[in-house]
């Protein structure tokens, strides 16, 4: 038996006229969303997480498989997908992130399709545009990690669930189960879509058969993914840096989860939600489908992660729930259309206000040090432009960078450092079945230092020194001066002749 998926009140004249869905709506919104995310994607430096993607995805498949037994199994499917991407495109800032920009476009198309199924064309298009501009989405769209793909999985799996409910044929439920397994392998948090879909089935299914078929499909998903989920538990040490729940968690929930530190957008969306609720109540419409599904999509996964963090291990971090961003876009799209009274000029005006509020955060996301303040790319640029083949590299492993040690800096742009002699490199990440190469202390290879034409040292930024300076024998400064990375070359007669400083790092060139 098929079901009727329209809201209980006609929202605008186009629905009264039975206006057909327009396939091009999803296409042009997808192009807009992808282009918006890709704009400026080459400017921010690569950072720790993206270096992990490049390190893992560019190694041979057998080596990647072995590494997943030790670390990052939760990202395994994403790494395999990116291995294919890097077989076609170079592992640069722009091309690495373009994969996520394309994924954002595909997710935006899914938002439009789902919005049109559950509501009107106006709501669908408005939700798609809000999704494209949502700060969490524009952040994920230029991050070489799986967050944008989890949005794709979340929205299209939900579309597939709705279609399976409408068609109610075994082959559709089989396809749904396979897709849900794939989404969970892509990101373990995607399993939390099942409670959301349970709420959908409870409110939308009109036959007991459809309900039982969903239960069977969901049970198959749980059974198939349980081994993977249990294995992922063994690697929870990787997120040991996540803090326990505290007063700061409230701010992360209200601002960071969907608005990426943008308080103006968070406030505007709160006002839109309240105004939309008041308008719906006055008009007598009970938005049982689109809004209830969107709210369940936001609330249920968040509550599960918070509960797990409270009762067992701290696991809540705003970006881990990126797959719920389509729900926020659908909710805001419905509010905008309701407040705009289905008038195209008013809806457009509200979308423009949203865009204006999101612009400062959008520009900040595309600053040179936007990725947690890291400057991996700027260091690589200096080496590329100024270092000569055969020069030596010294990495100051005493730096206080977080997260991780200093070696990931090289993994982000390995080609930039390939021309240097890196005697401090121990067993490689491939040999160790880990993400990063091991580090050998500078004093352990000091006997090779006299044969170095020049030494390039990467250390921690020193605020007491200028951004750039050049001279025959520059002062090391208090930070580098006490490090073995400077003291050992100094004993062999090397003196700093040029220094570049960025946000976290300083790079020096030393000659004898």
Short mmCIF file of N, CA, C and O in Angstrom, two decimals, residues 273-374:
data_model
loop_
_atom_site.label_atom_id
_atom_site.label_comp_id
_atom_site.label_asym_id
_atom_site.label_seq_id
_atom_site.Cartn_x
_atom_site.Cartn_y
_atom_site.Cartn_z
N UNK A 273 13.46 29.78 14.13
CA UNK A 273 12.74 28.64 14.68
C UNK A 273 11.58 29.06 15.57
O UNK A 273 10.47 28.53 15.47
N UNK A 274 11.82 30.05 16.44
CA UNK A 274 10.76 30.51 17.34
C UNK A 274 9.63 31.17 16.55
O UNK A 274 8.44 30.92 16.81
N UNK A 275 10.00 32.01 15.59
CA UNK A 275 8.98 32.69 14.79
C UNK A 275 8.18 31.69 13.96
O UNK A 275 6.96 31.82 13.82
N UNK A 276 8.88 30.68 13.42
CA UNK A 276 8.17 29.68 12.66
C UNK A 276 7.20 28.89 13.52
O UNK A 276 6.08 28.58 13.10
N UNK A 277 7.60 28.57 14.75
CA UNK A 277 6.73 27.84 15.67
C UNK A 277 5.48 28.65 15.99
O UNK A 277 4.36 28.12 15.97
N UNK A 278 5.67 29.93 16.27
CA UNK A 278 4.52 30.79 16.57
C UNK A 278 3.58 30.87 15.38
O UNK A 278 2.35 30.78 15.51
N UNK A 279 4.16 31.02 14.18
CA UNK A 279 3.33 31.13 12.98
C UNK A 279 2.55 29.84 12.74
O UNK A 279 1.37 29.88 12.39
N UNK A 280 3.19 28.70 12.92
CA UNK A 280 2.50 27.43 12.73
C UNK A 280 1.36 27.25 13.72
O UNK A 280 0.28 26.79 13.38
N UNK A 281 1.60 27.63 14.96
CA UNK A 281 0.56 27.49 15.98
C UNK A 281 -0.64 28.37 15.66
O UNK A 281 -1.79 27.96 15.82
N UNK A 282 -0.36 29.58 15.21
CA UNK A 282 -1.47 30.50 14.90
C UNK A 282 -2.27 30.03 13.69
O UNK A 282 -3.48 30.27 13.62
N UNK A 283 -1.59 29.41 12.75
CA UNK A 283 -2.28 28.98 11.53
C UNK A 283 -2.98 27.64 11.71
O UNK A 283 -3.68 27.18 10.81
N UNK A 284 -2.75 27.00 12.87
CA UNK A 284 -3.44 25.75 13.14
C UNK A 284 -2.86 24.53 12.47
O UNK A 284 -3.48 23.47 12.47
N UNK A 285 -1.66 24.69 11.87
CA UNK A 285 -1.05 23.54 11.19
C UNK A 285 -0.16 22.78 12.15
O UNK A 285 0.67 23.36 12.84
N UNK A 286 -0.33 21.48 12.18
CA UNK A 286 0.57 20.63 12.97
C UNK A 286 1.52 19.93 12.00
O UNK A 286 1.13 18.97 11.33
N UNK A 287 2.75 20.41 11.88
CA UNK A 287 3.68 19.88 10.88
C UNK A 287 4.24 18.52 11.29
O UNK A 287 5.38 18.38 11.72
N UNK A 288 3.42 17.50 11.13
CA UNK A 288 3.76 16.20 11.71
C UNK A 288 4.86 15.48 10.96
O UNK A 288 5.46 14.57 11.50
N UNK A 289 5.12 15.83 9.71
CA UNK A 289 6.06 15.02 8.95
C UNK A 289 7.41 15.70 8.81
O UNK A 289 8.39 15.26 9.42
N UNK A 290 7.49 16.73 8.02
CA UNK A 290 8.80 17.35 7.77
C UNK A 290 9.46 17.79 9.07
O UNK A 290 10.61 17.46 9.35
N UNK A 291 8.73 18.54 9.89
CA UNK A 291 9.33 19.11 11.10
C UNK A 291 9.61 18.03 12.14
O UNK A 291 10.68 18.02 12.75
N UNK A 292 8.66 17.11 12.32
CA UNK A 292 8.88 16.05 13.30
C UNK A 292 10.07 15.18 12.91
O UNK A 292 10.91 14.83 13.75
N UNK A 293 10.19 14.86 11.63
CA UNK A 293 11.32 14.05 11.17
C UNK A 293 12.62 14.81 11.35
O UNK A 293 13.63 14.26 11.82
N UNK A 294 12.62 16.10 10.99
CA UNK A 294 13.84 16.91 11.13
C UNK A 294 14.27 17.02 12.60
O UNK A 294 15.45 16.90 12.92
N UNK A 295 13.30 17.26 13.47
CA UNK A 295 13.62 17.38 14.89
C UNK A 295 14.16 16.05 15.43
O UNK A 295 15.15 16.02 16.19
N UNK A 296 13.53 14.94 15.05
CA UNK A 296 14.03 13.63 15.49
C UNK A 296 15.44 13.39 14.97
O UNK A 296 16.30 12.85 15.69
N UNK A 297 15.71 13.80 13.75
CA UNK A 297 17.02 13.63 13.12
C UNK A 297 18.10 14.42 13.87
O UNK A 297 19.24 14.01 13.97
N UNK A 298 17.72 15.56 14.40
CA UNK A 298 18.66 16.38 15.16
C UNK A 298 18.82 15.85 16.59
O UNK A 298 19.93 15.69 17.09
N UNK A 299 17.69 15.59 17.23
CA UNK A 299 17.69 15.34 18.67
C UNK A 299 18.16 13.93 19.03
O UNK A 299 18.99 13.75 19.93
N UNK A 300 17.65 12.90 18.34
CA UNK A 300 17.93 11.53 18.77
C UNK A 300 19.42 11.17 18.69
O UNK A 300 19.98 10.68 19.68
N UNK A 301 20.11 11.39 17.57
CA UNK A 301 21.55 11.08 17.56
C UNK A 301 22.34 11.87 18.59
O UNK A 301 23.26 11.35 19.22
N UNK A 302 21.97 13.14 18.76
CA UNK A 302 22.68 13.98 19.72
C UNK A 302 22.51 13.45 21.14
O UNK A 302 23.48 13.36 21.91
N UNK A 303 21.29 13.06 21.50
CA UNK A 303 21.06 12.53 22.84
C UNK A 303 21.81 11.22 23.07
O UNK A 303 22.35 10.99 24.16
N UNK A 304 21.87 10.37 22.05
CA UNK A 304 22.59 9.10 22.21
C UNK A 304 24.08 9.35 22.46
O UNK A 304 24.69 8.75 23.35
N UNK A 305 24.66 10.26 21.67
CA UNK A 305 26.10 10.54 21.83
C UNK A 305 26.36 11.19 23.18
O UNK A 305 27.34 10.87 23.87
N UNK A 306 25.50 12.11 23.59
CA UNK A 306 25.66 12.74 24.90
C UNK A 306 25.52 11.70 26.02
O UNK A 306 26.29 11.72 27.00
N UNK A 307 24.55 10.81 25.90
CA UNK A 307 24.37 9.78 26.91
C UNK A 307 25.57 8.86 27.00
O UNK A 307 26.03 8.52 28.10
N UNK A 308 26.10 8.46 25.86
CA UNK A 308 27.30 7.61 25.86
C UNK A 308 28.47 8.34 26.50
O UNK A 308 29.24 7.76 27.27
N UNK A 309 28.60 9.62 26.18
CA UNK A 309 29.70 10.41 26.73
C UNK A 309 29.58 10.56 28.24
O UNK A 309 30.59 10.62 28.95
N UNK A 310 28.36 10.61 28.72
CA UNK A 310 28.14 10.78 30.15
C UNK A 310 28.33 9.47 30.91
O UNK A 310 28.92 9.45 32.01
N UNK A 311 27.90 8.37 30.31
CA UNK A 311 27.88 7.10 31.04
C UNK A 311 29.13 6.25 30.83
O UNK A 311 29.45 5.43 31.67
N UNK A 312 29.84 6.48 29.69
CA UNK A 312 30.97 5.61 29.41
C UNK A 312 32.24 6.41 29.07
O UNK A 312 33.04 6.69 29.94
N UNK A 313 32.42 6.76 27.81
CA UNK A 313 33.62 7.47 27.36
C UNK A 313 33.23 8.78 26.71
O UNK A 313 32.26 8.82 25.93
N UNK A 314 33.98 9.86 26.97
CA UNK A 314 33.69 11.14 26.29
C UNK A 314 33.82 10.96 24.78
O UNK A 314 34.86 10.53 24.28
N UNK A 315 32.75 11.25 24.07
CA UNK A 315 32.74 11.02 22.63
C UNK A 315 32.09 12.17 21.87
O UNK A 315 32.19 12.23 20.63
N UNK A 316 31.43 13.07 22.61
CA UNK A 316 30.71 14.14 21.91
C UNK A 316 31.68 15.19 21.39
O UNK A 316 32.49 15.74 22.13
N UNK A 317 31.60 15.46 20.10
CA UNK A 317 32.32 16.56 19.48
C UNK A 317 31.44 17.05 18.34
O UNK A 317 30.91 16.23 17.57
N UNK A 318 31.23 18.37 18.21
CA UNK A 318 30.20 18.86 17.29
C UNK A 318 30.28 18.33 15.87
O UNK A 318 29.26 17.96 15.27
N UNK A 319 31.48 18.27 15.30
CA UNK A 319 31.58 17.88 13.89
C UNK A 319 31.26 16.41 13.67
O UNK A 319 30.97 16.00 12.54
N UNK A 320 31.29 15.58 14.72
CA UNK A 320 30.97 14.18 14.55
C UNK A 320 29.49 13.96 14.20
O UNK A 320 29.11 12.89 13.73
N UNK A 321 28.66 14.96 14.43
CA UNK A 321 27.24 14.86 14.11
C UNK A 321 26.89 15.63 12.84
O UNK A 321 25.74 16.03 12.64
N UNK A 322 27.87 15.78 11.97
CA UNK A 322 27.64 16.50 10.71
C UNK A 322 26.55 15.87 9.87
O UNK A 322 25.87 16.55 9.09
N UNK A 323 26.35 14.55 10.01
CA UNK A 323 25.33 13.87 9.20
C UNK A 323 23.91 14.33 9.54
O UNK A 323 22.96 14.00 8.82
N UNK A 324 23.74 15.09 10.63
CA UNK A 324 22.42 15.61 10.96
C UNK A 324 22.20 17.02 10.39
O UNK A 324 21.11 17.58 10.56
N UNK A 325 23.19 17.60 9.74
CA UNK A 325 23.05 18.95 9.19
C UNK A 325 21.91 19.07 8.18
O UNK A 325 21.22 20.10 8.14
N UNK A 326 21.65 18.06 7.31
CA UNK A 326 20.49 18.18 6.42
C UNK A 326 19.18 18.40 7.17
O UNK A 326 18.29 19.12 6.66
N UNK A 327 19.04 17.82 8.35
CA UNK A 327 17.81 18.00 9.12
C UNK A 327 17.66 19.46 9.55
O UNK A 327 16.56 20.03 9.49
N UNK A 328 18.75 20.08 10.00
CA UNK A 328 18.68 21.48 10.38
C UNK A 328 18.30 22.35 9.18
O UNK A 328 17.51 23.29 9.31
N UNK A 329 18.84 22.03 8.01
CA UNK A 329 18.51 22.79 6.81
C UNK A 329 17.03 22.64 6.45
O UNK A 329 16.36 23.63 6.08
N UNK A 330 16.49 21.44 6.56
CA UNK A 330 15.07 21.23 6.27
C UNK A 330 14.20 22.00 7.25
O UNK A 330 13.19 22.63 6.84
N UNK A 331 14.57 21.99 8.51
CA UNK A 331 13.79 22.71 9.51
C UNK A 331 13.81 24.21 9.25
O UNK A 331 12.77 24.88 9.28
N UNK A 332 15.00 24.74 8.95
CA UNK A 332 15.11 26.17 8.68
C UNK A 332 14.41 26.54 7.38
O UNK A 332 13.81 27.62 7.27
N UNK A 333 14.50 25.67 6.38
CA UNK A 333 13.81 25.94 5.13
C UNK A 333 12.30 26.04 5.33
O UNK A 333 11.63 26.94 4.77
N UNK A 334 11.74 25.15 6.13
CA UNK A 334 10.31 25.20 6.42
C UNK A 334 9.95 26.47 7.17
O UNK A 334 8.91 27.10 6.90
N UNK A 335 10.80 26.90 8.11
CA UNK A 335 10.54 28.13 8.86
C UNK A 335 10.58 29.35 7.94
O UNK A 335 9.72 30.25 8.03
N UNK A 336 11.54 29.39 7.06
CA UNK A 336 11.68 30.54 6.15
C UNK A 336 10.48 30.65 5.23
O UNK A 336 9.94 31.74 5.01
N UNK A 337 10.02 29.54 4.69
CA UNK A 337 8.86 29.57 3.80
C UNK A 337 7.61 29.98 4.56
O UNK A 337 6.78 30.76 4.07
N UNK A 338 7.45 29.47 5.77
CA UNK A 338 6.28 29.84 6.57
C UNK A 338 6.29 31.32 6.92
O UNK A 338 5.26 32.00 6.82
N UNK A 339 7.45 31.84 7.32
CA UNK A 339 7.55 33.26 7.67
C UNK A 339 7.42 34.15 6.45
O UNK A 339 6.94 35.27 6.54
N UNK A 340 7.88 33.64 5.30
CA UNK A 340 7.76 34.41 4.07
C UNK A 340 6.37 34.38 3.48
O UNK A 340 6.13 34.99 2.43
N UNK A 341 5.47 33.68 4.13
CA UNK A 341 4.07 33.58 3.69
C UNK A 341 3.99 33.12 2.24
O UNK A 341 3.11 33.55 1.49
N UNK A 342 4.95 32.24 1.87
CA UNK A 342 4.96 31.66 0.54
C UNK A 342 5.13 32.70 -0.55
O UNK A 342 4.83 32.45 -1.73
N UNK A 343 5.58 33.89 -0.19
CA UNK A 343 5.85 34.95 -1.17
C UNK A 343 7.31 34.87 -1.57
O UNK A 343 8.21 34.94 -0.73
N UNK A 344 7.56 34.72 -2.87
CA UNK A 344 8.94 34.55 -3.33
C UNK A 344 9.84 35.71 -2.91
O UNK A 344 10.98 35.47 -2.47
N UNK A 345 9.41 36.98 -3.02
CA UNK A 345 10.30 38.07 -2.58
C UNK A 345 10.66 37.99 -1.10
O UNK A 345 11.80 38.24 -0.72
N UNK A 346 9.67 37.65 -0.25
CA UNK A 346 9.96 37.57 1.18
C UNK A 346 10.87 36.38 1.50
O UNK A 346 11.76 36.48 2.35
N UNK A 347 10.63 35.26 0.84
CA UNK A 347 11.51 34.10 1.05
C UNK A 347 12.92 34.43 0.62
O UNK A 347 13.90 34.12 1.32
N UNK A 348 13.05 35.10 -0.52
CA UNK A 348 14.37 35.50 -1.00
C UNK A 348 15.05 36.44 -0.02
O UNK A 348 16.24 36.32 0.25
N UNK A 349 14.28 37.38 0.52
CA UNK A 349 14.84 38.33 1.48
C UNK A 349 15.37 37.62 2.72
O UNK A 349 16.46 37.94 3.22
N UNK A 350 14.63 36.64 3.22
CA UNK A 350 15.09 35.90 4.40
C UNK A 350 16.34 35.08 4.09
O UNK A 350 17.25 34.99 4.92
N UNK A 351 16.42 34.52 2.89
CA UNK A 351 17.61 33.78 2.50
C UNK A 351 18.82 34.71 2.38
O UNK A 351 19.94 34.34 2.75
N UNK A 352 18.59 35.93 1.90
CA UNK A 352 19.67 36.91 1.81
C UNK A 352 20.16 37.29 3.20
O UNK A 352 21.37 37.42 3.45
N UNK A 353 19.23 37.47 4.15
CA UNK A 353 19.62 37.78 5.53
C UNK A 353 20.47 36.64 6.10
O UNK A 353 21.48 36.87 6.77
N UNK A 354 20.06 35.41 5.82
CA UNK A 354 20.83 34.26 6.28
C UNK A 354 22.23 34.28 5.68
O UNK A 354 23.24 34.03 6.37
N UNK A 355 22.32 34.59 4.40
CA UNK A 355 23.62 34.63 3.73
C UNK A 355 24.51 35.71 4.32
O UNK A 355 25.72 35.50 4.52
N UNK A 356 23.94 36.86 4.60
CA UNK A 356 24.72 37.96 5.19
C UNK A 356 25.25 37.57 6.57
O UNK A 356 26.40 37.83 6.91
N UNK A 357 24.39 36.93 7.36
CA UNK A 357 24.82 36.52 8.70
C UNK A 357 25.93 35.48 8.64
O UNK A 357 26.83 35.45 9.49
N UNK A 358 25.91 34.62 7.62
CA UNK A 358 26.90 33.54 7.51
C UNK A 358 28.21 33.99 6.88
O UNK A 358 29.22 33.29 7.00
N UNK A 359 28.22 35.15 6.22
CA UNK A 359 29.39 35.57 5.46
C UNK A 359 30.66 35.74 6.30
O UNK A 359 31.73 35.26 5.90
N UNK A 360 30.63 36.40 7.47
CA UNK A 360 31.88 36.53 8.24
C UNK A 360 32.51 35.19 8.59
O UNK A 360 33.73 35.02 8.48
N UNK A 361 31.69 34.23 9.00
CA UNK A 361 32.24 32.91 9.32
C UNK A 361 32.76 32.22 8.07
O UNK A 361 33.80 31.55 8.11
N UNK A 362 32.05 32.38 6.96
CA UNK A 362 32.48 31.78 5.69
C UNK A 362 33.86 32.29 5.29
O UNK A 362 34.74 31.51 4.89
N UNK A 363 34.08 33.59 5.43
CA UNK A 363 35.39 34.16 5.09
C UNK A 363 36.46 33.69 6.06
O UNK A 363 37.60 33.42 5.66
N UNK A 364 36.10 33.59 7.35
CA UNK A 364 37.08 33.13 8.34
C UNK A 364 37.49 31.68 8.07
O UNK A 364 38.66 31.31 8.28
N UNK A 365 36.56 30.87 7.58
CA UNK A 365 36.88 29.47 7.26
C UNK A 365 37.91 29.37 6.15
O UNK A 365 38.58 28.33 6.01
N UNK A 366 38.04 30.42 5.38
CA UNK A 366 38.95 30.40 4.24
C UNK A 366 40.20 31.25 4.46
O UNK A 366 40.89 31.61 3.50
N UNK A 367 40.51 31.55 5.72
CA UNK A 367 41.73 32.24 6.05
C UNK A 367 42.93 31.29 5.97
O UNK A 367 42.77 30.08 5.98
N UNK A 368 44.15 31.81 5.92
CA UNK A 368 45.33 30.95 5.76
C UNK A 368 45.54 29.97 6.91
O UNK A 368 46.11 28.90 6.71
N UNK A 369 45.10 30.34 8.12
CA UNK A 369 45.29 29.47 9.28
C UNK A 369 43.95 29.00 9.85
O UNK A 369 43.79 28.80 11.05
N UNK A 370 42.97 28.83 8.97
CA UNK A 370 41.61 28.52 9.41
C UNK A 370 41.49 27.13 10.04
O UNK A 370 40.60 26.89 10.84
N UNK A 371 42.37 26.22 9.69
CA UNK A 371 42.27 24.84 10.17
C UNK A 371 43.00 24.72 11.51
O UNK A 371 44.18 24.37 11.57
N UNK A 372 42.30 25.04 12.57
CA UNK A 372 42.85 24.94 13.93
C UNK A 372 44.14 25.74 14.08
O UNK A 372 44.99 25.42 14.92
N UNK A 373 44.31 26.77 13.27
CA UNK A 373 45.49 27.62 13.36
C UNK A 373 46.75 27.01 12.79
O UNK A 373 47.84 27.60 12.92
N UNK A 374 46.66 25.87 12.15
CA UNK A 374 47.86 25.18 11.70
C UNK A 374 48.39 25.76 10.39
O UNK A 374 47.64 26.35 9.60
#
